[in-house]
Tab-separated table of C-alpha atoms in Angstrom:
chain	number	residue	atom	x	y	z
A	7	MET	CA	1.399	-13.582	17.114
A	8	PRO	CA	2.281	-11.026	19.742
A	9	ASN	CA	-0.615	-10.064	22.068
A	10	LEU	CA	-2.798	-7.480	20.894
A	11	MET	CA	-2.275	-4.317	22.987
A	12	LYS	CA	-5.449	-2.160	22.297
A	13	ASN	CA	-5.195	-0.283	25.730
A	14	LYS	CA	-1.470	-0.108	25.689
A	15	LYS	CA	0.862	2.804	24.475
A	16	ASN	CA	2.448	0.796	21.849
A	17	LYS	CA	6.095	1.493	20.749
A	18	TRP	CA	6.869	1.794	16.977
A	19	CYS	CA	9.569	1.503	14.620
A	20	VAL	CA	9.208	3.278	11.224
A	21	CYS	CA	11.285	2.009	8.430
A	22	GLY	CA	11.481	4.587	5.553
A	23	LEU	CA	11.199	8.283	6.059
A	24	GLY	CA	9.851	9.304	2.736
A	25	PHE	CA	6.677	11.301	1.997
A	26	VAL	CA	4.279	8.719	3.027
A	27	SER	CA	6.129	7.832	6.422
A	28	GLN	CA	4.960	11.326	7.944
A	29	ARG	CA	1.050	10.072	7.302
A	30	HIS	CA	2.221	6.762	9.516
A	31	ILE	CA	3.964	8.813	12.113
A	32	GLN	CA	0.957	11.167	12.653
A	33	ALA	CA	-1.220	8.070	12.690
A	34	ILE	CA	0.637	6.546	15.223
A	35	GLN	CA	0.378	9.508	17.528
A	36	ASP	CA	-3.405	9.937	16.655
A	37	ILE	CA	-3.942	6.460	18.085
A	38	GLY	CA	-1.960	7.218	21.292
A	39	ASP	CA	0.882	5.246	20.463
A	40	GLU	CA	4.656	6.421	19.999
A	41	VAL	CA	7.275	6.129	17.720
A	42	ILE	CA	10.680	5.217	19.470
A	43	MET	CA	13.024	4.539	16.621
A	44	ALA	CA	13.376	5.028	12.789
A	45	CYS	CA	15.443	3.946	9.909
A	46	ASP	CA	16.158	5.299	6.356
A	47	ASN	CA	19.479	4.994	4.148
A	48	ASP	CA	19.335	8.804	3.727
A	49	GLN	CA	21.065	10.258	6.523
A	50	SER	CA	19.597	13.771	5.766
A	51	LYS	CA	16.168	12.197	6.713
A	52	LYS	CA	17.276	11.817	10.229
A	53	ILE	CA	14.594	12.821	12.670
A	54	ASP	CA	14.243	13.265	16.468
A	55	TYR	CA	14.254	9.584	17.220
A	56	PRO	CA	17.143	7.047	17.531
A	57	PHE	CA	17.929	6.738	13.774
A	58	TYR	CA	19.599	4.077	11.920
A	59	ASP	CA	20.631	3.761	8.321
A	60	ASP	CA	20.591	0.231	8.085
A	61	TRP	CA	17.381	-1.652	8.901
A	62	GLU	CA	19.107	-5.059	9.534
A	63	LYS	CA	21.558	-3.642	11.841
A	64	MET	CA	18.732	-1.618	13.642
A	65	MET	CA	17.042	-4.786	14.313
A	66	GLU	CA	19.719	-6.601	15.946
A	67	THR	CA	20.096	-3.595	18.686
A	68	GLU	CA	19.100	-3.873	22.158
A	69	GLU	CA	16.819	-0.807	21.797
A	70	PHE	CA	14.694	-2.652	19.250
A	71	LYS	CA	13.600	-5.168	21.537
A	72	ASN	CA	11.425	-2.519	23.072
A	73	VAL	CA	9.575	-2.073	19.778
A	74	ASP	CA	6.162	-3.520	19.675
A	75	CYS	CA	5.371	-2.712	15.880
A	76	VAL	CA	6.955	-1.951	12.904
A	77	SER	CA	5.536	0.390	10.184
A	78	ILE	CA	7.161	-0.100	6.768
A	79	ALA	CA	7.139	2.792	4.109
A	80	THR	CA	10.313	1.901	2.221
A	81	PRO	CA	10.881	1.062	-1.537
A	82	ASP	CA	8.555	-1.829	-2.472
A	83	TYR	CA	11.302	-4.441	-3.081
A	84	LEU	CA	12.285	-4.065	0.566
A	85	HIS	CA	8.865	-4.806	1.950
A	86	TYR	CA	9.051	-8.448	2.135
A	87	PRO	CA	12.660	-8.975	3.822
A	88	ILE	CA	11.896	-6.299	6.330
A	89	ILE	CA	8.429	-7.946	7.380
A	90	LYS	CA	10.236	-11.455	7.487
A	91	LYS	CA	12.999	-10.138	9.798
A	92	ALA	CA	10.462	-8.063	11.891
A	93	LEU	CA	8.243	-11.245	12.373
A	94	GLU	CA	11.570	-13.301	13.326
A	95	LYS	CA	12.034	-10.646	16.184
A	96	GLY	CA	8.346	-10.984	17.320
A	97	LYS	CA	7.022	-7.734	16.206
A	98	ARG	CA	3.542	-6.996	14.454
A	99	VAL	CA	4.133	-5.374	11.245
A	100	LEU	CA	1.925	-2.886	9.207
A	101	CYS	CA	3.056	-2.434	5.712
A	102	GLU	CA	2.460	0.151	2.795
A	103	LYS	CA	1.110	-1.211	-0.289
A	104	PRO	CA	1.942	-3.540	-2.072
A	105	LEU	CA	2.465	-5.853	0.783
A	106	THR	CA	5.133	-7.856	-1.045
A	107	PHE	CA	6.970	-7.765	-4.288
A	108	THR	CA	5.459	-10.996	-5.696
A	109	SER	CA	2.678	-13.021	-4.932
A	110	ALA	CA	4.854	-16.166	-4.155
A	111	GLN	CA	6.243	-13.921	-1.212
A	112	CYS	CA	2.840	-13.192	0.189
A	113	LEU	CA	1.845	-16.807	0.260
A	114	THR	CA	4.830	-17.347	2.808
A	115	LEU	CA	3.315	-14.767	5.422
A	116	PRO	CA	1.113	-15.504	8.423
A	117	ASN	CA	-2.686	-14.878	8.345
A	118	ASP	CA	-3.097	-14.673	12.010
A	119	GLY	CA	-3.157	-10.672	12.293
A	120	SER	CA	0.460	-10.093	12.941
A	121	VAL	CA	0.925	-8.650	9.264
A	122	GLY	CA	-1.233	-6.086	7.708
A	123	VAL	CA	-1.065	-4.080	4.515
A	124	ILE	CA	-2.142	-0.469	4.188
A	125	LEU	CA	-4.876	0.065	1.350
A	126	GLN	CA	-6.636	3.071	2.899
A	127	LEU	CA	-8.910	3.788	0.018
A	128	ARG	CA	-10.950	0.745	1.085
A	129	ASP	CA	-12.227	3.355	3.833
A	130	HIS	CA	-13.376	5.854	1.516
A	131	PRO	CA	-16.987	6.441	2.305
A	132	GLU	CA	-18.174	6.232	-1.222
A	133	VAL	CA	-16.067	3.312	-1.771
A	134	LEU	CA	-17.943	1.623	1.139
A	135	ALA	CA	-21.261	2.471	-0.289
A	136	MET	CA	-20.389	1.088	-3.824
A	137	LYS	CA	-19.302	-2.156	-2.103
A	138	GLU	CA	-22.665	-2.436	-0.106
A	139	ALA	CA	-24.710	-1.729	-3.274
A	140	TYR	CA	-22.622	-3.857	-5.800
A	141	ILE	CA	-24.912	-6.352	-7.660
A	142	GLY	CA	-22.679	-7.469	-10.257
A	143	GLU	CA	-22.119	-4.208	-12.337
A	144	ASN	CA	-19.278	-3.858	-14.588
A	145	GLY	CA	-16.312	-1.816	-13.109
A	146	LYS	CA	-13.905	0.871	-14.094
A	147	THR	CA	-10.957	2.581	-12.957
A	148	GLU	CA	-9.179	5.445	-14.813
A	149	VAL	CA	-6.309	7.246	-13.070
A	150	ILE	CA	-3.932	10.077	-14.492
A	151	VAL	CA	-1.239	11.460	-12.248
A	152	CYS	CA	1.490	13.879	-12.716
A	153	ARG	CA	5.010	12.928	-11.809
A	154	GLU	CA	8.073	15.139	-12.456
A	155	ASN	CA	11.700	13.904	-13.641
A	156	ARG	CA	12.661	13.430	-9.972
A	157	TYR	CA	10.096	10.448	-9.723
A	158	TRP	CA	11.691	8.684	-12.783
A	159	ASP	CA	15.120	9.314	-11.180
A	160	SER	CA	14.046	7.897	-7.758
A	161	TRP	CA	13.411	4.146	-6.931
A	162	GLN	CA	9.766	4.930	-7.959
A	163	GLY	CA	10.968	5.018	-11.582
A	164	ASN	CA	13.072	1.769	-11.324
A	165	PRO	CA	11.033	-1.255	-12.073
A	166	GLU	CA	13.425	-3.498	-10.150
A	167	GLN	CA	12.784	-1.556	-6.994
A	168	CYS	CA	8.952	-0.568	-7.502
A	169	GLY	CA	7.734	-3.105	-10.004
A	170	GLY	CA	6.535	-0.611	-12.533
A	171	ILE	CA	3.292	1.347	-12.865
A	172	LEU	CA	0.828	-1.268	-11.995
A	173	ASN	CA	2.542	-1.883	-8.753
A	174	ASN	CA	3.509	1.532	-7.755
A	175	ILE	CA	0.250	3.244	-9.011
A	176	GLY	CA	-2.195	0.920	-10.115
A	177	VAL	CA	-2.327	-1.295	-6.879
A	178	HIS	CA	-4.728	0.753	-5.072
A	179	TYR	CA	-7.277	0.908	-7.828
A	180	LEU	CA	-6.928	-2.514	-8.967
A	181	ASP	CA	-7.500	-3.706	-5.352
A	182	LEU	CA	-10.819	-1.360	-5.283
A	183	LEU	CA	-12.141	-3.381	-8.453
A	184	LEU	CA	-11.515	-6.714	-6.774
A	185	HIS	CA	-12.686	-5.665	-3.281
A	186	VAL	CA	-15.812	-3.765	-4.425
A	187	SER	CA	-16.936	-6.783	-6.886
A	188	GLY	CA	-15.619	-9.441	-4.306
A	189	ALA	CA	-13.723	-11.127	-7.178
A	190	LYS	CA	-11.585	-14.054	-6.203
A	191	SER	CA	-10.379	-15.004	-9.561
A	192	TRP	CA	-10.655	-13.440	-13.143
A	193	GLU	CA	-9.775	-13.927	-16.593
A	194	VAL	CA	-7.614	-11.346	-18.556
A	195	LEU	CA	-9.157	-10.231	-21.596
A	196	GLU	CA	-6.919	-7.396	-22.702
A	197	LYS	CA	-3.699	-5.871	-21.478
A	198	ASN	CA	-1.267	-3.118	-22.426
A	199	TYR	CA	1.840	-2.574	-20.066
A	200	GLN	CA	4.387	-0.004	-20.792
A	201	LYS	CA	6.536	2.216	-18.589
A	202	ASN	CA	4.185	5.236	-18.133
A	203	LYS	CA	0.995	3.673	-18.888
A	204	ALA	CA	-1.136	0.595	-18.573
A	205	PHE	CA	-4.603	-0.536	-19.625
A	206	GLY	CA	-6.712	-3.440	-20.327
A	207	LYS	CA	-9.801	-5.514	-18.884
A	208	PHE	CA	-10.716	-8.802	-17.252
A	209	LYS	CA	-13.691	-10.724	-16.450
A	210	VAL	CA	-14.623	-11.675	-12.995
A	211	LYS	CA	-17.499	-13.996	-11.618
A	212	GLY	CA	-20.734	-13.365	-13.078
A	213	ASP	CA	-19.189	-12.193	-16.320
A	214	ALA	CA	-18.768	-8.747	-14.910
A	215	ILE	CA	-16.060	-6.832	-16.784
A	216	MET	CA	-13.492	-4.875	-15.080
A	217	GLU	CA	-11.497	-2.082	-17.127
A	218	TYR	CA	-8.382	-0.131	-16.046
A	219	SER	CA	-6.422	2.609	-17.315
A	220	PHE	CA	-3.334	4.231	-15.533
A	221	ILE	CA	-1.253	7.259	-16.964
A	222	ILE	CA	1.800	8.942	-15.570
A	223	GLN	CA	2.433	12.304	-17.280
A	224	ASN	CA	4.537	15.272	-16.748
A	225	THR	CA	1.898	17.974	-16.301
A	226	PRO	CA	-0.776	18.397	-13.633
A	227	GLU	CA	-3.607	19.177	-16.174
A	228	GLY	CA	-6.439	16.454	-16.217
A	229	GLN	CA	-5.273	14.549	-13.100
A	230	ASP	CA	-8.013	12.517	-11.593
A	231	ARG	CA	-8.683	9.024	-10.107
A	232	LYS	CA	-12.071	7.771	-11.292
A	233	LEU	CA	-13.720	4.699	-9.988
A	234	GLU	CA	-17.125	3.717	-11.513
A	235	PHE	CA	-19.414	0.486	-10.912
A	236	GLY	CA	-22.504	0.569	-13.239
A	237	ASP	CA	-23.987	4.034	-13.113
A	238	LYS	CA	-22.157	5.006	-9.923
A	239	ALA	CA	-18.931	7.096	-10.264
A	240	ILE	CA	-16.445	9.064	-7.937
A	241	SER	CA	-13.515	10.828	-8.231
A	242	LEU	CA	-11.001	9.706	-5.562
A	243	SER	CA	-8.859	12.807	-5.923
A	244	ARG	CA	-7.864	15.215	-8.340
A	245	GLN	CA	-4.734	16.378	-6.168
A	246	ASN	CA	-1.132	15.701	-7.152
A	247	ASN	CA	-0.625	13.993	-3.953
A	248	LEU	CA	-3.677	12.262	-2.183
A	249	SER	CA	-4.334	13.527	1.123
A	250	PHE	CA	-6.618	10.748	2.703
A	251	GLU	CA	-7.381	12.851	5.745
A	252	GLY	CA	-7.688	10.498	8.467
A	253	TRP	CA	-7.723	7.278	6.574
A	254	HIS	CA	-4.210	6.099	7.730
A	255	THR	CA	-5.427	6.902	11.446
A	256	ARG	CA	-8.277	4.706	10.762
A	257	VAL	CA	-6.200	1.761	9.405
A	258	PHE	CA	-3.438	2.153	12.214
A	259	ARG	CA	-6.297	2.069	14.837
A	260	ASP	CA	-7.823	-1.062	13.505
A	261	PHE	CA	-4.370	-2.651	13.365
A	262	LYS	CA	-4.009	-1.748	17.059
A	263	GLU	CA	-7.548	-3.646	17.478
A	264	GLY	CA	-6.452	-6.494	15.537
A	265	LYS	CA	-8.347	-5.858	12.446
A	266	VAL	CA	-6.202	-5.974	9.328
A	267	ILE	CA	-6.037	-6.781	5.805
A	268	MET	CA	-4.106	-9.999	5.698
A	269	PRO	CA	-1.567	-11.312	3.365
A	270	LYS	CA	-4.344	-13.952	1.795
A	271	ASP	CA	-6.521	-10.954	0.792
A	272	ALA	CA	-3.464	-8.766	-0.265
A	273	TYR	CA	-2.384	-11.637	-2.399
A	274	LYS	CA	-5.223	-11.526	-4.794
A	275	THR	CA	-4.320	-7.681	-6.146
A	276	ILE	CA	-0.574	-8.693	-6.372
A	277	LYS	CA	-1.359	-11.841	-8.399
A	278	LEU	CA	-3.571	-9.749	-10.644
A	279	ILE	CA	-0.927	-7.271	-11.285
A	280	GLU	CA	1.429	-10.029	-12.279
A	281	ASP	CA	-1.115	-11.579	-14.759
A	282	LEU	CA	-1.537	-8.032	-16.300
A	283	LYS	CA	2.295	-7.584	-16.764
A	284	CYS	CA	3.271	-11.071	-18.310
C-alpha cells in the first residue's frame, strides 16, 4: 500500500464528473489536499484541471504519475476496472458505493487500506447512536425517492451499468441494516425485485428480522428515507437529493488518516444485494 500521507498535501485525480463528484472535490479541498486532474467521457463536463475523456489513457500519462490518490464517482460498472488499474499504478483509491459491481470482484481487492468505499450514512449521528444502542432488535428501512425521466434515460436507469434499484438506491440502507445490527450472515425470507421497487425481509443472527422497501416514483410527494430499530426511528432525509453536509469531508479525512471501509466489509452488502435479486 502507498504510504499514508496525513501531513502532506496529497494530489488527487477525480474519475467521473457527475453530481456527486462536486462533493468529492469539495471534500478534497476541505482536508487540505488538491485535485490535479479529472476524467469523464462527457467533454461538456470539462473543468479547470487537466481533463481526459478516457480514464485508461489518462492513467498512462506522465501527469498521472504525480497523483497520490484517486476518487471514483463513475457509473457503477466502471468502479472495479478503474480501481484495479489505479492500484496497479500504485495509487490509493476511494470509491463511491457500491465498491464493486459483484461480490466476486470485491473479494479480489486488498484489505490493507489502499482501497476504501464511501458509505457516508454510517457517519450520521443518529445512525451512530443506533449502532451503539443496538441489542438485537428488528430493523426496517423504507425509502421513497423521486426520479424524473432523465434518470431512466441515463446510466442509472440501465441495470447493466448500475445494477438496478438495490445497487443504485438500496445499497446505503441495506448497508445500514447490516452495519447497525453487526450481521455477518443472513437468511432471506421474502423478496420482490422489480425495476422501480424492491421489498422483502431477511433474518440475521439472533433471529432479528430486517425489512426493506425501496420505491422510485416520478413525483416528489411522500419522499423519505426511514430507518428503524426497535422503537427508535429516524428520517435520514426527505430531500430530492441528499445533502449529507460535511459527511463526505469526514470520509475523505478518515481516508487520508488510513481509516477506511475496506473491501471485506463492503463485500457483505454487495453479496446481500445479489441474494435479494436472484
